[in-house]
Coordinates of C-alpha atoms and ligand atoms in Angstrom, one line a residue:
M1 CA -0.1 0.1 -0.1
S2 CA 1.4 3.6 -0.6
E3 CA 2.2 6.3 2.2
L4 CA 0.1 8.2 0.5
L5 CA -2.7 5.6 1.0
R6 CA -2.0 5.9 4.5
R7 CA -4.3 8.9 6.5
P8 CA -5.5 8.5 10.2
P9 CA -8.1 7.2 10.8
Q10 CA -10.4 10.2 11.0
S11 CA -10.8 11.7 14.9
T12 CA -14.4 13.2 14.5
T13 CA -17.8 13.0 12.7
R14 CA -18.8 16.8 13.9
G15 CA -20.1 18.3 10.8
T16 CA -20.8 15.0 9.0
L17 CA -23.8 12.0 8.8
D18 CA -22.1 9.7 10.3
P19 CA -23.5 9.4 13.7
A20 CA -21.2 9.9 17.1
D21 CA -21.5 6.7 18.4
W22 CA -21.2 3.6 15.9
D23 CA -21.5 1.0 18.8
E24 CA -25.1 1.9 19.3
I25 CA -25.6 2.6 15.3
R26 CA -24.5 -1.1 14.8
A27 CA -26.8 -2.1 18.0
L28 CA -30.0 -1.0 16.5
G29 CA -28.9 -2.0 13.0
H30 CA -28.6 -5.4 14.4
R31 CA -32.3 -4.8 16.2
M32 CA -33.6 -3.6 12.8
L33 CA -32.5 -6.7 10.9
D34 CA -33.5 -9.4 13.6
D35 CA -36.8 -7.6 14.2
M36 CA -37.4 -7.8 10.0
I37 CA -36.1 -10.9 9.6
D38 CA -38.9 -11.4 12.1
H39 CA -41.1 -9.8 10.3
I40 CA -40.8 -12.1 6.8
A41 CA -40.3 -15.7 9.4
T42 CA -43.9 -15.1 10.8
I43 CA -45.7 -13.2 8.0
R44 CA -48.8 -15.8 8.2
A45 CA -49.9 -14.7 11.7
R46 CA -50.7 -11.4 10.2
P47 CA -53.1 -9.6 8.1
V48 CA -52.2 -10.2 3.6
W49 CA -53.2 -6.4 4.4
Q50 CA -54.6 -3.9 6.3
P51 CA -56.7 -0.5 6.2
I52 CA -54.9 2.4 6.8
P53 CA -55.8 4.2 10.2
D54 CA -56.8 7.7 9.9
T55 CA -54.4 8.4 12.7
V56 CA -51.3 6.6 11.0
R57 CA -52.2 8.5 7.7
A58 CA -52.3 12.0 9.8
Q59 CA -48.7 11.2 10.7
F60 CA -47.3 11.8 7.1
R61 CA -49.1 14.6 6.7
E62 CA -46.5 17.2 9.2
E63 CA -44.1 19.9 8.3
L64 CA -40.6 18.9 7.1
P65 CA -38.3 18.1 9.7
R66 CA -36.1 21.1 10.2
R67 CA -34.5 19.5 13.5
P68 CA -32.5 16.3 13.7
S69 CA -34.5 13.0 15.1
E70 CA -33.5 10.2 16.9
L71 CA -32.8 7.0 14.9
D72 CA -34.3 4.8 17.4
E73 CA -37.3 7.0 17.3
V74 CA -37.8 7.2 14.0
Y75 CA -37.9 3.7 13.4
R76 CA -40.3 3.5 16.1
V77 CA -42.4 5.7 13.3
F78 CA -42.1 2.9 11.1
S79 CA -42.6 -0.4 13.0
E80 CA -45.8 1.5 14.5
C81 CA -46.7 3.0 11.1
I82 CA -45.0 1.7 8.1
A83 CA -44.1 -2.0 8.2
P84 CA -47.7 -2.7 9.4
Y85 CA -49.9 -1.3 6.3
A86 CA -47.1 -1.7 3.6
T87 CA -48.9 -3.8 0.5
G88 CA -48.7 -7.1 1.4
N89 CA -47.6 -8.8 -1.4
V90 CA -44.3 -10.3 1.3
H91 CA -47.3 -12.9 2.7
P92 CA -48.9 -15.9 1.0
G93 CA -52.4 -15.1 0.9
F94 CA -51.7 -12.2 -1.4
M95 CA -52.7 -13.1 -4.9
G96 CA -53.8 -9.6 -6.1
W97 CA -52.0 -8.2 -9.3
V98 CA -49.0 -9.9 -10.1
H99 CA -46.4 -9.3 -7.5
G100 CA -43.4 -10.9 -6.6
G101 CA -42.7 -12.6 -2.7
G102 CA -39.3 -11.3 -2.1
S103 CA -36.7 -13.0 0.0
A104 CA -34.6 -12.4 2.7
A105 CA -31.3 -13.3 0.9
G106 CA -33.0 -10.4 -1.1
M107 CA -33.3 -7.8 1.4
L108 CA -30.0 -8.4 3.1
A109 CA -28.6 -7.6 -0.7
E110 CA -30.9 -4.9 -0.3
M111 CA -29.0 -3.4 2.6
L112 CA -25.5 -4.2 1.2
A113 CA -26.1 -2.1 -1.6
A114 CA -27.5 0.7 0.2
G115 CA -24.1 0.4 2.1
L116 CA -22.1 0.2 -0.9
N117 CA -24.5 3.6 -2.6
A118 CA -23.2 2.1 -5.6
N119 CA -23.7 5.0 -8.8
L120 CA -24.3 1.9 -11.2
G121 CA -24.6 4.6 -14.0
G122 CA -20.7 4.3 -15.3
R123 CA -17.7 4.0 -14.3
D124 CA -14.8 1.4 -13.7
H125 CA -16.2 -1.0 -10.5
M126 CA -17.2 -4.6 -9.7
P127 CA -21.1 -3.5 -9.2
I128 CA -21.1 -2.9 -13.0
E129 CA -19.3 -5.6 -13.2
V130 CA -22.0 -8.1 -11.5
E131 CA -24.3 -6.0 -13.5
R132 CA -22.4 -7.6 -16.4
Q133 CA -22.7 -10.8 -15.2
I134 CA -26.7 -10.7 -15.1
V135 CA -26.8 -9.4 -18.6
A136 CA -25.0 -12.6 -19.7
W137 CA -27.1 -15.0 -17.0
T138 CA -30.3 -13.8 -18.5
A139 CA -28.8 -13.6 -22.6
E140 CA -28.2 -17.1 -21.5
M141 CA -31.5 -18.3 -19.8
F142 CA -32.7 -16.8 -23.5
G143 CA -30.0 -18.2 -25.9
F144 CA -29.0 -14.7 -27.4
P145 CA -26.5 -14.4 -29.2
A146 CA -22.8 -13.2 -27.2
G147 CA -23.6 -9.5 -28.7
A148 CA -26.7 -8.8 -26.8
S149 CA -26.8 -6.4 -23.8
G150 CA -29.4 -5.9 -21.0
I151 CA -30.1 -3.4 -18.2
F152 CA -31.8 -3.4 -15.3
V153 CA -34.6 -0.8 -14.9
T154 CA -37.5 0.0 -12.6
G155 CA -39.8 -2.4 -13.9
T156 CA -40.9 -3.4 -17.6
S157 CA -43.2 -0.9 -18.3
M158 CA -40.3 0.5 -18.4
A159 CA -38.6 -1.9 -20.2
N160 CA -41.0 -2.1 -22.8
L161 CA -40.5 2.2 -23.1
M162 CA -37.0 1.5 -23.7
A163 CA -37.9 -1.4 -25.7
V164 CA -40.1 0.7 -28.6
V165 CA -37.2 3.7 -28.8
V166 CA -34.8 1.2 -29.8
A167 CA -37.0 -0.6 -32.5
R168 CA -38.0 3.0 -33.2
R169 CA -34.1 4.1 -33.8
S170 CA -33.3 1.0 -35.7
A171 CA -36.6 2.1 -38.1
L172 CA -35.6 5.4 -38.9
G173 CA -31.8 5.5 -38.0
S174 CA -30.1 7.9 -36.6
D175 CA -32.1 11.0 -37.8
V176 CA -34.7 10.2 -35.5
R177 CA -32.7 11.1 -32.3
Q178 CA -31.8 14.8 -33.7
H179 CA -34.7 15.8 -36.2
G180 CA -37.8 13.8 -33.8
L181 CA -40.3 11.3 -36.1
G182 CA -40.7 13.2 -38.8
E183 CA -43.2 12.5 -42.2
E184 CA -41.3 8.9 -42.3
G185 CA -41.9 8.0 -38.3
A186 CA -45.9 9.7 -38.6
R187 CA -45.8 6.4 -40.9
L188 CA -44.8 3.9 -38.8
T189 CA -46.4 1.8 -37.1
A190 CA -46.9 -0.9 -34.3
Y191 CA -48.8 -4.5 -33.0
T192 CA -50.1 -6.0 -30.4
S193 CA -52.8 -7.8 -29.7
K194 CA -56.3 -6.5 -27.1
A195 CA -55.0 -8.3 -24.3
A196 CA -51.6 -6.7 -24.1
H197 CA -50.3 -4.6 -21.5
G198 CA -51.3 -1.0 -21.1
C199 CA -48.2 0.3 -20.7
I200 CA -47.9 -1.2 -24.4
S201 CA -50.1 1.7 -25.4
K202 CA -48.6 4.2 -22.5
A203 CA -45.2 3.5 -24.4
M204 CA -46.0 4.1 -27.2
D205 CA -47.6 7.6 -26.4
I206 CA -44.5 8.7 -24.8
A207 CA -42.5 7.6 -27.9
G208 CA -44.3 10.1 -30.1
F209 CA -46.3 8.0 -32.0
G210 CA -49.4 8.5 -30.2
S211 CA -51.3 5.5 -29.0
A212 CA -53.4 5.6 -32.0
A213 CA -50.0 3.9 -34.0
L214 CA -50.6 0.9 -32.2
R215 CA -52.8 -1.8 -33.3
C216 CA -54.1 -3.8 -30.8
V217 CA -55.3 -7.2 -32.8
A218 CA -58.0 -9.2 -31.2
V219 CA -57.4 -12.2 -30.0
D220 CA -58.5 -16.2 -30.2
Q221 CA -60.2 -18.7 -27.6
A222 CA -57.5 -18.7 -25.5
H223 CA -56.5 -14.9 -25.4
R224 CA -53.6 -15.1 -27.5
I225 CA -53.0 -12.8 -30.8
D226 CA -54.7 -14.0 -33.5
V227 CA -51.7 -14.0 -36.3
A228 CA -54.0 -14.4 -39.5
A229 CA -55.3 -11.4 -38.4
L230 CA -52.5 -9.7 -37.4
R231 CA -51.3 -10.7 -40.6
T232 CA -54.2 -8.5 -42.8
Q233 CA -53.9 -5.7 -40.5
I234 CA -50.3 -5.5 -41.6
A235 CA -50.9 -5.9 -45.3
R236 CA -53.7 -3.5 -45.1
D237 CA -51.1 -0.7 -43.1
R238 CA -48.4 -1.3 -45.8
A239 CA -51.5 -0.9 -48.7
S240 CA -52.4 2.5 -47.4
G241 CA -49.3 3.7 -47.6
L242 CA -48.0 2.8 -43.5
R243 CA -44.7 1.5 -42.4
P244 CA -45.3 -1.5 -39.5
F245 CA -42.0 -1.6 -37.9
L246 CA -42.5 -2.9 -34.2
V247 CA -44.5 -6.5 -33.1
V248 CA -45.1 -6.8 -29.3
A249 CA -46.1 -10.2 -28.3
S250 CA -47.1 -11.2 -24.8
A251 CA -45.7 -13.9 -22.8
G252 CA -48.2 -14.0 -20.2
T253 CA -51.1 -11.7 -20.2
V254 CA -52.1 -9.7 -17.3
D255 CA -55.6 -10.8 -17.1
I256 CA -55.2 -14.2 -17.5
G257 CA -51.4 -15.7 -18.1
A258 CA -52.6 -16.4 -22.3
I259 CA -48.6 -16.8 -23.8
D260 CA -49.0 -15.7 -28.0
D261 CA -47.2 -17.7 -30.3
L262 CA -43.7 -17.1 -30.0
A263 CA -42.1 -19.1 -32.8
L264 CA -45.1 -17.9 -35.2
L265 CA -44.7 -14.7 -34.3
A266 CA -40.8 -14.3 -35.1
A267 CA -40.8 -16.6 -38.5
L268 CA -43.6 -13.4 -39.2
C269 CA -41.5 -10.7 -38.2
R270 CA -38.7 -11.8 -40.1
E271 CA -40.4 -12.1 -43.1
E272 CA -42.1 -8.8 -42.6
R273 CA -39.3 -7.6 -41.4
L274 CA -41.0 -6.4 -38.0
W275 CA -38.6 -5.4 -34.6
F276 CA -39.9 -8.4 -32.2
H277 CA -40.4 -7.4 -29.1
V278 CA -41.8 -9.9 -26.2
D279 CA -43.5 -8.3 -23.3
G280 CA -42.4 -11.4 -20.6
A281 CA -43.0 -9.2 -17.5
F282 CA -43.8 -12.7 -15.7
G283 CA -43.9 -14.9 -18.1
A284 CA -40.5 -14.9 -19.6
L285 CA -38.8 -16.7 -16.0
G286 CA -41.4 -19.2 -16.9
I287 CA -38.0 -19.9 -19.3
L288 CA -36.5 -21.4 -16.1
S289 CA -39.6 -24.2 -15.3
D290 CA -39.6 -27.2 -17.0
M291 CA -43.1 -27.0 -16.9
L292 CA -43.4 -24.0 -18.7
A293 CA -40.5 -23.3 -21.3
P294 CA -41.9 -25.2 -23.8
L295 CA -44.6 -22.9 -24.1
L296 CA -42.4 -20.4 -24.1
A297 CA -40.5 -21.3 -27.6
G298 CA -39.6 -18.6 -30.1
I299 CA -38.8 -16.5 -27.6
G300 CA -35.3 -16.8 -28.1
E301 CA -35.5 -15.6 -31.5
A302 CA -37.0 -11.8 -30.2
D303 CA -34.6 -8.9 -30.9
S304 CA -35.8 -7.8 -27.3
I305 CA -37.2 -9.1 -24.3
A306 CA -38.6 -6.9 -21.1
L307 CA -39.4 -9.0 -18.6
D308 CA -39.5 -8.2 -13.9
F309 CA -36.9 -10.1 -12.0
H310 CA -39.6 -8.6 -8.9
K311 CA -42.3 -10.6 -10.3
W312 CA -42.0 -14.8 -10.6
G313 CA -38.0 -14.5 -10.3
Q314 CA -39.1 -13.3 -6.2
V315 CA -36.3 -10.6 -6.1
P316 CA -37.5 -7.5 -3.9
Y317 CA -38.4 -4.3 -5.8
D318 CA -37.6 -3.4 -8.2
A319 CA -35.6 -5.1 -10.7
G320 CA -37.2 -4.7 -14.4
F321 CA -34.8 -5.8 -17.2
L322 CA -34.7 -5.0 -20.6
L323 CA -32.6 -7.3 -22.6
V324 CA -31.3 -6.8 -26.5
R325 CA -30.8 -9.4 -28.9
D326 CA -28.2 -7.0 -30.8
G327 CA -26.3 -4.8 -28.4
E328 CA -25.2 -2.1 -30.8
R329 CA -28.8 -1.1 -32.1
H330 CA -29.3 -0.8 -27.9
R331 CA -26.8 1.4 -27.7
D332 CA -27.4 3.1 -31.0
A333 CA -30.9 4.1 -29.4
F334 CA -29.0 5.7 -26.1
A335 CA -25.9 6.6 -26.0
A336 CA -25.0 10.1 -25.6
P337 CA -21.5 11.1 -25.5
A338 CA -20.7 14.2 -23.1
A339 CA -17.5 16.2 -22.1
Y340 CA -18.1 15.5 -19.1
L341 CA -18.8 11.5 -19.1
R342 CA -15.5 11.0 -21.4
R343 CA -14.3 7.7 -21.3
E344 CA -10.9 6.4 -20.4
T345 CA -8.9 3.1 -20.8
R346 CA -7.5 2.8 -17.5
G347 CA -9.0 4.8 -14.2
L348 CA -12.1 5.6 -12.8
A349 CA -13.4 6.5 -16.2
A350 CA -12.4 2.9 -17.9
G351 CA -14.6 0.1 -18.8
S352 CA -16.8 1.7 -21.3
V353 CA -19.8 0.7 -22.4
W354 CA -21.8 2.1 -19.6
P355 CA -25.1 1.4 -18.5
C356 CA -26.2 5.0 -19.3
D357 CA -25.6 4.0 -23.3
L358 CA -28.0 1.8 -22.4
G359 CA -31.1 3.8 -21.4
P360 CA -32.2 7.2 -19.9
D361 CA -30.5 7.0 -16.3
L362 CA -27.0 8.5 -15.8
S363 CA -28.0 7.9 -12.1
R364 CA -28.8 4.3 -11.2
G365 CA -28.9 2.0 -8.3
F366 CA -27.5 -1.6 -7.5
R367 CA -30.3 -3.4 -8.6
A368 CA -28.2 -6.2 -10.0
L369 CA -27.0 -7.3 -6.7
K370 CA -30.3 -8.4 -5.0
T371 CA -30.8 -10.3 -8.3
W372 CA -27.5 -11.6 -8.2
F373 CA -27.6 -12.7 -4.5
T374 CA -31.4 -14.3 -5.4
L375 CA -30.0 -15.7 -8.4
K376 CA -27.1 -17.8 -6.8
T377 CA -28.6 -18.3 -3.1
F378 CA -31.5 -20.2 -4.9
G379 CA -30.2 -21.4 -8.3
T380 CA -32.5 -21.1 -11.6
E381 CA -33.7 -24.9 -10.6
K382 CA -34.8 -24.0 -7.9
L383 CA -36.6 -20.6 -8.9
G384 CA -38.0 -22.5 -11.6
A385 CA -39.4 -25.1 -9.4
V386 CA -41.5 -22.3 -7.3
I387 CA -42.8 -21.3 -10.5
T388 CA -44.1 -24.7 -11.5
R389 CA -45.7 -24.8 -8.3
C390 CA -46.9 -21.0 -8.6
C391 CA -48.9 -23.3 -12.2
A392 CA -49.7 -26.3 -9.8
L393 CA -52.0 -24.4 -7.4
A394 CA -53.7 -22.3 -9.7
R395 CA -54.7 -25.7 -11.3
H396 CA -55.7 -26.4 -7.8
L397 CA -57.3 -23.7 -7.8
E398 CA -59.4 -24.3 -10.9
E399 CA -60.0 -27.3 -9.6
R400 CA -62.3 -26.2 -6.4
V401 CA -63.8 -23.7 -8.8
L402 CA -64.8 -25.6 -11.4
A403 CA -66.3 -28.3 -8.1
E404 CA -68.0 -25.6 -6.2
P405 CA -71.8 -25.1 -8.1
R406 CA -71.4 -21.3 -6.3
L407 CA -68.5 -20.5 -8.2
E408 CA -67.9 -19.8 -12.0
L409 CA -64.7 -20.4 -14.0
L410 CA -64.4 -16.9 -16.5
A411 CA -61.3 -17.6 -18.7
P412 CA -58.5 -20.5 -19.4
V413 CA -56.2 -21.3 -16.7
N414 CA -52.5 -21.0 -18.8
L415 CA -50.7 -20.5 -16.3
N416 CA -50.5 -18.6 -13.1
I417 CA -53.7 -16.7 -13.1
V418 CA -57.4 -17.8 -12.3
C419 CA -60.1 -15.6 -13.4
F420 CA -63.6 -16.9 -11.0
R421 CA -66.7 -15.1 -9.9
Y422 CA -69.2 -15.5 -7.3
R423 CA -72.7 -16.9 -9.3
A424 CA -74.9 -14.0 -8.4
A425 CA -78.1 -12.5 -9.6
D426 CA -75.7 -8.7 -10.2
A427 CA -72.6 -10.6 -10.4
N428 CA -70.3 -7.8 -11.5
T429 CA -71.7 -5.8 -7.9
V430 CA -71.2 -8.6 -5.3
N431 CA -67.7 -10.1 -7.1
G432 CA -66.5 -6.7 -6.4
E433 CA -67.6 -6.2 -2.6
I434 CA -66.5 -9.9 -1.9
V435 CA -63.0 -9.1 -3.1
I436 CA -62.7 -5.5 -1.1
D437 CA -64.3 -7.7 1.7
I438 CA -61.6 -10.5 1.6
Q439 CA -58.5 -7.7 1.2
E440 CA -60.4 -5.8 4.6
S441 CA -60.4 -9.2 6.1
G442 CA -56.9 -9.9 6.0
I443 CA -57.7 -13.4 4.6
A444 CA -56.7 -13.3 0.6
A445 CA -55.2 -10.4 -1.1
P446 CA -57.1 -10.9 -4.7
S447 CA -57.6 -8.5 -7.5
T448 CA -60.8 -8.4 -10.1
T449 CA -60.4 -7.8 -13.6
V450 CA -63.0 -7.4 -16.6
L451 CA -63.5 -10.3 -19.2
D452 CA -66.2 -9.9 -22.0
G453 CA -68.0 -7.4 -19.5
R454 CA -67.9 -9.3 -16.3
L455 CA -66.0 -8.6 -13.6
A456 CA -64.1 -11.4 -12.1
I457 CA -61.9 -12.2 -9.4
R458 CA -58.6 -12.4 -10.2
A459 CA -56.0 -14.7 -8.4
A460 CA -52.8 -14.3 -9.6
I461 CA -50.5 -16.6 -8.0
V462 CA -46.8 -15.5 -8.1
N463 CA -45.4 -15.9 -4.8
H464 CA -43.2 -18.7 -3.4
R465 CA -44.4 -18.7 0.0
T466 CA -48.4 -19.3 -1.1
D467 CA -49.3 -23.1 -0.7
V468 CA -52.6 -25.3 -0.7
G469 CA -53.9 -23.5 2.4
D470 CA -53.8 -20.6 1.1
V471 CA -55.6 -20.8 -1.8
D472 CA -58.0 -23.0 -0.4
A473 CA -58.5 -19.9 2.5
L474 CA -59.1 -17.9 -0.7
V475 CA -62.1 -20.0 -2.1
D476 CA -63.3 -20.3 1.7
A477 CA -63.4 -16.6 2.0
V478 CA -64.7 -16.4 -1.4
L479 CA -68.1 -18.5 -0.4
E480 CA -68.4 -16.9 3.0
F481 CA -68.5 -13.2 2.0
G482 CA -70.4 -13.9 -0.8
A483 CA -73.0 -15.4 0.9
R484 CA -72.7 -13.0 2.8
R485 CA -73.6 -9.9 -0.2
A486 CA -75.7 -12.2 -2.1
A487 CA -78.1 -12.3 1.0
D488 CA -77.7 -8.5 1.4
A489 CA -78.4 -8.3 -2.6
D490 CA -81.3 -10.2 -1.8
V491 CA -82.8 -8.2 1.4
V492 CA -82.2 -4.9 -0.5
E493 CA -84.3 -6.2 -3.9
I494 CA -87.1 -7.4 -1.4
E495 CA -87.1 -4.1 0.2
S496 CA -86.5 -1.5 -2.7
P497 CA -89.6 0.1 -3.7
P498 CA -91.3 -0.7 -7.1
L499 CA -89.5 1.9 -9.5
A500 CA -91.9 3.6 -11.1
T501 CA -92.4 3.5 -14.9
Ligands
PLP601 C1 -47.4 -8.5 -19.1 C2 -47.1 -7.1 -18.3 N1 -46.6 -6.4 -18.7 C3 -46.6 -5.6 -18.0 C4 -46.5 -5.5 -16.2 C5 -45.9 -4.1 -16.1 O1 -44.9 -4.6 -15.2 P1 -44.5 -3.2 -14.5 O2 -45.2 -3.1 -13.2 O3 -42.8 -4.4 -13.7 O4 -43.8 -2.2 -14.8 C6 -47.1 -6.1 -16.2 C7 -47.4 -6.3 -14.7 O5 -47.9 -6.6 -13.9 C8 -47.8 -7.4 -17.4 O6 -48.3 -8.2 -16.0

């Protein structure tokens, strides 16, 4: 070690934000860690979710704190007011929306990442190598070539937007980055299915095309894009002078988990010379499951894939990811030289390509670490087995629904999502109330969606902790609250005065 490096230990923390007593913060830190590990370990003992009392909400309407507070007092407020009123997705009874459960290993990694406080926008340091390792692993999962690139982002909404931007640059060349879409850009049209996630339309809007430039093609009975209808639409658009440039396939639709015929779409995109993007928010990681991988055949031919490690990958939020087959095209869409971001061949400014060349963010956190910990700790086989198990639980739920005359299945069960309802006269209202009743009871947390005008109770099984007992508890709760709601509806009906005609 150079003599120059030998510095005296800091003698005072005055004026800094460091604690005056490191032992004190160490002890409190250990307590926080113990408490949070207990919180996860005993999660079943608590409600999945509970409404926030007004008194608790009011605590977060206070004035900007100008004076310091003791850390243990701040922690007390966290323990009493924040932790008990979180989303609930750590709990095995959480089946609303598509939320992953996280893991203790991922949580610890998040703490370590915060300690390092690394900025992954660029420069030459190991945290960036960790992100590159995940890029390489993800490319390997999908059989992408060596030149592929990837980047962590907040979530699939952002990854889909960035994929649209890469496809836009690829279609219009470098000009679009200086002069905008122009006349040529105004002719570009993109394609997805009616079952696609709303963020695709939002991405088209934000990327300057306008959501009307996105054609939402019909789906078949299984909610997969109708490829013949897609072909017809593309031909019609070409004939009227438009320029198709992008197809966005779904690998797991948000409503029911349908997977488009990716192999057929890959062939069509090759033939039509279109960018082939796959929204694999949760479904893409099905590639790790022996049971689901065959359903994803063709995903490896995509030009880009968006996915979330924070869903079926069980990485704590947030850990969205964009993978692009041709790394050069990825860089072409985002790299923007600046004097203050000058690259060197040695020193801290070495190590180009930097992640800031692959997306809009310059400052970026160390999302890669919790993903690396998760993949290393559990391995892809175990994570794949969790995915398979979630689908088996969905089958169990489907069987219970089919066996129960008071319940009705509303959509085919493709993966891990089950849409059903309680049979009742005013079924949409009754089922909406049932879902809220169950959420407020703390027993489970399903969500809703609307399929062909029918409100469905939607259970998306994503959490590795969810078990048969949790699924049964959901069914029992639907039957119990359903009976109560249906009885209330009858009473209201009887008591209602006849409508004047
Ligand atoms: C199919 C699909 N696409 C996109 C998204 C949006 O992902 P995120 O919430 O990570 O932005 C979701 C979310 O559930 C999804 O299911």
